[in-house]
């Protein structure tokens, strides 16, 4: 597959994918845009990896924000830190 066809998979460039990730995580994309994004990620390993990392950072930021507003106790902090360092399904640290 040529680089141009790969970059344009789903009719989106890699830059457009980057710009859509916030809305994708927040569930603000139309069904068509979700499909186009998934097609692009299915054919572009770089965007697939980037989107996965982006979602992980967003999830951890939301968790940190939630914890900061709760005035967490030591047990909650320890549990949160442990979750951040747990290996993922590929055995890589968090």
JSON list of C-alpha atoms in Angstrom, two decimals:
[
{"chain": "A", "resi": 1, "resn": "UNK", "atom": "CA", "xyz": [0.00, 0.00, 0.00]},
{"chain": "A", "resi": 2, "resn": "UNK", "atom": "CA", "xyz": [1.42, 3.37, -0.92]},
{"chain": "A", "resi": 3, "resn": "UNK", "atom": "CA", "xyz": [2.13, 5.92, 1.78]},
{"chain": "A", "resi": 4, "resn": "UNK", "atom": "CA", "xyz": [-0.48, 8.32, 0.35]},
{"chain": "A", "resi": 5, "resn": "UNK", "atom": "CA", "xyz": [-3.23, 5.68, 0.37]},
{"chain": "A", "resi": 6, "resn": "UNK", "atom": "CA", "xyz": [-2.25, 4.64, 3.89]},
{"chain": "A", "resi": 7, "resn": "UNK", "atom": "CA", "xyz": [-2.27, 8.24, 5.16]},
{"chain": "A", "resi": 8, "resn": "UNK", "atom": "CA", "xyz": [-5.65, 8.87, 3.57]},
{"chain": "A", "resi": 9, "resn": "UNK", "atom": "CA", "xyz": [-7.29, 5.66, 4.83]},
{"chain": "A", "resi": 10, "resn": "UNK", "atom": "CA", "xyz": [-10.89, 6.37, 5.75]},
{"chain": "A", "resi": 11, "resn": "UNK", "atom": "CA", "xyz": [-10.55, 9.67, 3.92]},
{"chain": "A", "resi": 12, "resn": "UNK", "atom": "CA", "xyz": [-8.58, 11.17, 6.81]},
{"chain": "A", "resi": 13, "resn": "UNK", "atom": "CA", "xyz": [-4.98, 12.31, 7.03]},
{"chain": "A", "resi": 14, "resn": "UNK", "atom": "CA", "xyz": [-2.91, 11.52, 10.10]},
{"chain": "A", "resi": 15, "resn": "UNK", "atom": "CA", "xyz": [-3.14, 15.20, 11.10]},
{"chain": "A", "resi": 16, "resn": "UNK", "atom": "CA", "xyz": [-6.95, 15.05, 10.90]},
{"chain": "A", "resi": 17, "resn": "UNK", "atom": "CA", "xyz": [-6.92, 11.94, 13.10]},
{"chain": "A", "resi": 18, "resn": "UNK", "atom": "CA", "xyz": [-4.83, 13.83, 15.66]},
{"chain": "A", "resi": 19, "resn": "UNK", "atom": "CA", "xyz": [-7.32, 16.70, 15.62]},
{"chain": "A", "resi": 20, "resn": "UNK", "atom": "CA", "xyz": [-10.29, 14.33, 16.13]},
{"chain": "A", "resi": 21, "resn": "UNK", "atom": "CA", "xyz": [-8.99, 12.38, 19.13]},
{"chain": "A", "resi": 22, "resn": "UNK", "atom": "CA", "xyz": [-10.36, 14.70, 21.83]},
{"chain": "A", "resi": 23, "resn": "UNK", "atom": "CA", "xyz": [-13.85, 14.56, 20.34]},
{"chain": "A", "resi": 24, "resn": "UNK", "atom": "CA", "xyz": [-13.55, 10.80, 19.85]},
{"chain": "A", "resi": 25, "resn": "UNK", "atom": "CA", "xyz": [-12.69, 10.26, 23.51]},
{"chain": "A", "resi": 26, "resn": "UNK", "atom": "CA", "xyz": [-15.53, 12.55, 24.59]},
{"chain": "A", "resi": 27, "resn": "UNK", "atom": "CA", "xyz": [-18.00, 10.68, 22.35]},
{"chain": "A", "resi": 28, "resn": "UNK", "atom": "CA", "xyz": [-18.70, 13.76, 20.24]},
{"chain": "A", "resi": 29, "resn": "UNK", "atom": "CA", "xyz": [-18.07, 12.28, 16.78]},
{"chain": "A", "resi": 30, "resn": "UNK", "atom": "CA", "xyz": [-20.82, 11.35, 14.37]},
{"chain": "A", "resi": 31, "resn": "UNK", "atom": "CA", "xyz": [-21.21, 7.71, 13.40]},
{"chain": "A", "resi": 32, "resn": "UNK", "atom": "CA", "xyz": [-19.58, 8.47, 10.03]},
{"chain": "A", "resi": 33, "resn": "UNK", "atom": "CA", "xyz": [-16.57, 10.18, 11.61]},
{"chain": "A", "resi": 34, "resn": "UNK", "atom": "CA", "xyz": [-16.15, 7.31, 14.11]},
{"chain": "A", "resi": 35, "resn": "UNK", "atom": "CA", "xyz": [-16.15, 4.90, 11.16]},
{"chain": "A", "resi": 36, "resn": "UNK", "atom": "CA", "xyz": [-13.66, 6.99, 9.20]},
{"chain": "A", "resi": 37, "resn": "UNK", "atom": "CA", "xyz": [-11.41, 7.22, 12.25]},
{"chain": "A", "resi": 38, "resn": "UNK", "atom": "CA", "xyz": [-11.57, 3.46, 12.84]},
{"chain": "A", "resi": 39, "resn": "UNK", "atom": "CA", "xyz": [-10.78, 2.74, 9.18]},
{"chain": "A", "resi": 40, "resn": "UNK", "atom": "CA", "xyz": [-7.76, 5.02, 9.34]},
{"chain": "A", "resi": 41, "resn": "UNK", "atom": "CA", "xyz": [-6.49, 3.44, 12.57]},
{"chain": "A", "resi": 42, "resn": "UNK", "atom": "CA", "xyz": [-7.04, -0.05, 11.15]},
{"chain": "A", "resi": 43, "resn": "UNK", "atom": "CA", "xyz": [-4.64, 0.72, 8.32]},
{"chain": "A", "resi": 44, "resn": "UNK", "atom": "CA", "xyz": [-2.18, 3.12, 9.97]},
{"chain": "A", "resi": 45, "resn": "UNK", "atom": "CA", "xyz": [-0.09, 1.57, 12.75]},
{"chain": "A", "resi": 46, "resn": "UNK", "atom": "CA", "xyz": [1.34, 4.95, 13.77]},
{"chain": "A", "resi": 47, "resn": "UNK", "atom": "CA", "xyz": [-2.09, 6.50, 14.35]},
{"chain": "A", "resi": 48, "resn": "UNK", "atom": "CA", "xyz": [-3.39, 3.32, 16.00]},
{"chain": "A", "resi": 49, "resn": "UNK", "atom": "CA", "xyz": [-0.51, 3.41, 18.53]},
{"chain": "A", "resi": 50, "resn": "UNK", "atom": "CA", "xyz": [-0.81, 7.18, 19.01]},
{"chain": "A", "resi": 51, "resn": "UNK", "atom": "CA", "xyz": [-4.58, 7.00, 19.60]},
{"chain": "A", "resi": 52, "resn": "UNK", "atom": "CA", "xyz": [-4.10, 4.24, 22.18]},
{"chain": "A", "resi": 53, "resn": "UNK", "atom": "CA", "xyz": [-1.48, 6.27, 24.05]},
{"chain": "A", "resi": 54, "resn": "UNK", "atom": "CA", "xyz": [-3.62, 9.41, 23.79]},
{"chain": "A", "resi": 55, "resn": "UNK", "atom": "CA", "xyz": [-6.60, 7.61, 25.30]},
{"chain": "A", "resi": 56, "resn": "UNK", "atom": "CA", "xyz": [-4.45, 6.25, 28.13]},
{"chain": "A", "resi": 57, "resn": "UNK", "atom": "CA", "xyz": [-3.11, 9.71, 29.00]},
{"chain": "A", "resi": 58, "resn": "UNK", "atom": "CA", "xyz": [-6.64, 11.17, 28.88]},
{"chain": "A", "resi": 59, "resn": "UNK", "atom": "CA", "xyz": [-7.94, 8.43, 31.18]},
{"chain": "A", "resi": 60, "resn": "UNK", "atom": "CA", "xyz": [-5.14, 9.00, 33.67]},
{"chain": "A", "resi": 61, "resn": "UNK", "atom": "CA", "xyz": [-5.69, 12.75, 33.59]},
{"chain": "A", "resi": 62, "resn": "UNK", "atom": "CA", "xyz": [-9.42, 12.26, 34.29]},
{"chain": "A", "resi": 63, "resn": "UNK", "atom": "CA", "xyz": [-8.56, 9.92, 37.16]},
{"chain": "A", "resi": 64, "resn": "UNK", "atom": "CA", "xyz": [-6.07, 12.41, 38.61]},
{"chain": "A", "resi": 65, "resn": "UNK", "atom": "CA", "xyz": [-8.64, 15.18, 38.38]},
{"chain": "A", "resi": 66, "resn": "UNK", "atom": "CA", "xyz": [-11.26, 13.00, 40.06]},
{"chain": "A", "resi": 67, "resn": "UNK", "atom": "CA", "xyz": [-8.83, 12.09, 42.82]},
{"chain": "A", "resi": 68, "resn": "UNK", "atom": "CA", "xyz": [-7.73, 15.67, 43.35]},
{"chain": "A", "resi": 69, "resn": "UNK", "atom": "CA", "xyz": [-11.31, 16.77, 43.94]},
{"chain": "A", "resi": 70, "resn": "UNK", "atom": "CA", "xyz": [-11.93, 13.98, 46.45]},
{"chain": "A", "resi": 71, "resn": "UNK", "atom": "CA", "xyz": [-9.04, 14.75, 48.81]},
{"chain": "A", "resi": 72, "resn": "UNK", "atom": "CA", "xyz": [-7.81, 11.15, 48.58]},
{"chain": "A", "resi": 73, "resn": "UNK", "atom": "CA", "xyz": [-6.51, 9.19, 51.53]},
{"chain": "A", "resi": 74, "resn": "UNK", "atom": "CA", "xyz": [-3.24, 7.23, 51.48]},
{"chain": "A", "resi": 75, "resn": "UNK", "atom": "CA", "xyz": [-4.93, 4.01, 50.37]},
{"chain": "A", "resi": 76, "resn": "UNK", "atom": "CA", "xyz": [-6.56, 5.73, 47.39]},
{"chain": "A", "resi": 77, "resn": "UNK", "atom": "CA", "xyz": [-3.27, 7.31, 46.37]},
{"chain": "A", "resi": 78, "resn": "UNK", "atom": "CA", "xyz": [-1.43, 3.99, 46.68]},
{"chain": "A", "resi": 79, "resn": "UNK", "atom": "CA", "xyz": [-4.09, 2.25, 44.57]},
{"chain": "A", "resi": 80, "resn": "UNK", "atom": "CA", "xyz": [-3.91, 4.98, 41.92]},
{"chain": "A", "resi": 81, "resn": "UNK", "atom": "CA", "xyz": [-0.11, 4.84, 41.76]},
{"chain": "A", "resi": 82, "resn": "UNK", "atom": "CA", "xyz": [-0.15, 1.06, 41.56]},
{"chain": "A", "resi": 83, "resn": "UNK", "atom": "CA", "xyz": [-2.60, 1.20, 38.65]},
{"chain": "A", "resi": 84, "resn": "UNK", "atom": "CA", "xyz": [-0.31, 3.62, 36.80]},
{"chain": "A", "resi": 85, "resn": "UNK", "atom": "CA", "xyz": [2.65, 1.24, 37.03]},
{"chain": "A", "resi": 86, "resn": "UNK", "atom": "CA", "xyz": [0.83, -2.01, 36.22]},
{"chain": "A", "resi": 87, "resn": "UNK", "atom": "CA", "xyz": [1.97, -3.66, 33.00]},
{"chain": "A", "resi": 88, "resn": "UNK", "atom": "CA", "xyz": [-0.49, -3.52, 30.15]},
{"chain": "A", "resi": 89, "resn": "UNK", "atom": "CA", "xyz": [-1.68, -6.52, 28.12]},
{"chain": "A", "resi": 90, "resn": "UNK", "atom": "CA", "xyz": [1.64, -6.47, 26.22]},
{"chain": "A", "resi": 91, "resn": "UNK", "atom": "CA", "xyz": [3.63, -6.68, 29.44]},
{"chain": "A", "resi": 92, "resn": "UNK", "atom": "CA", "xyz": [4.87, -3.11, 29.21]},
{"chain": "A", "resi": 93, "resn": "UNK", "atom": "CA", "xyz": [4.82, -0.86, 32.26]},
{"chain": "A", "resi": 94, "resn": "UNK", "atom": "CA", "xyz": [2.32, 1.96, 32.57]}
]
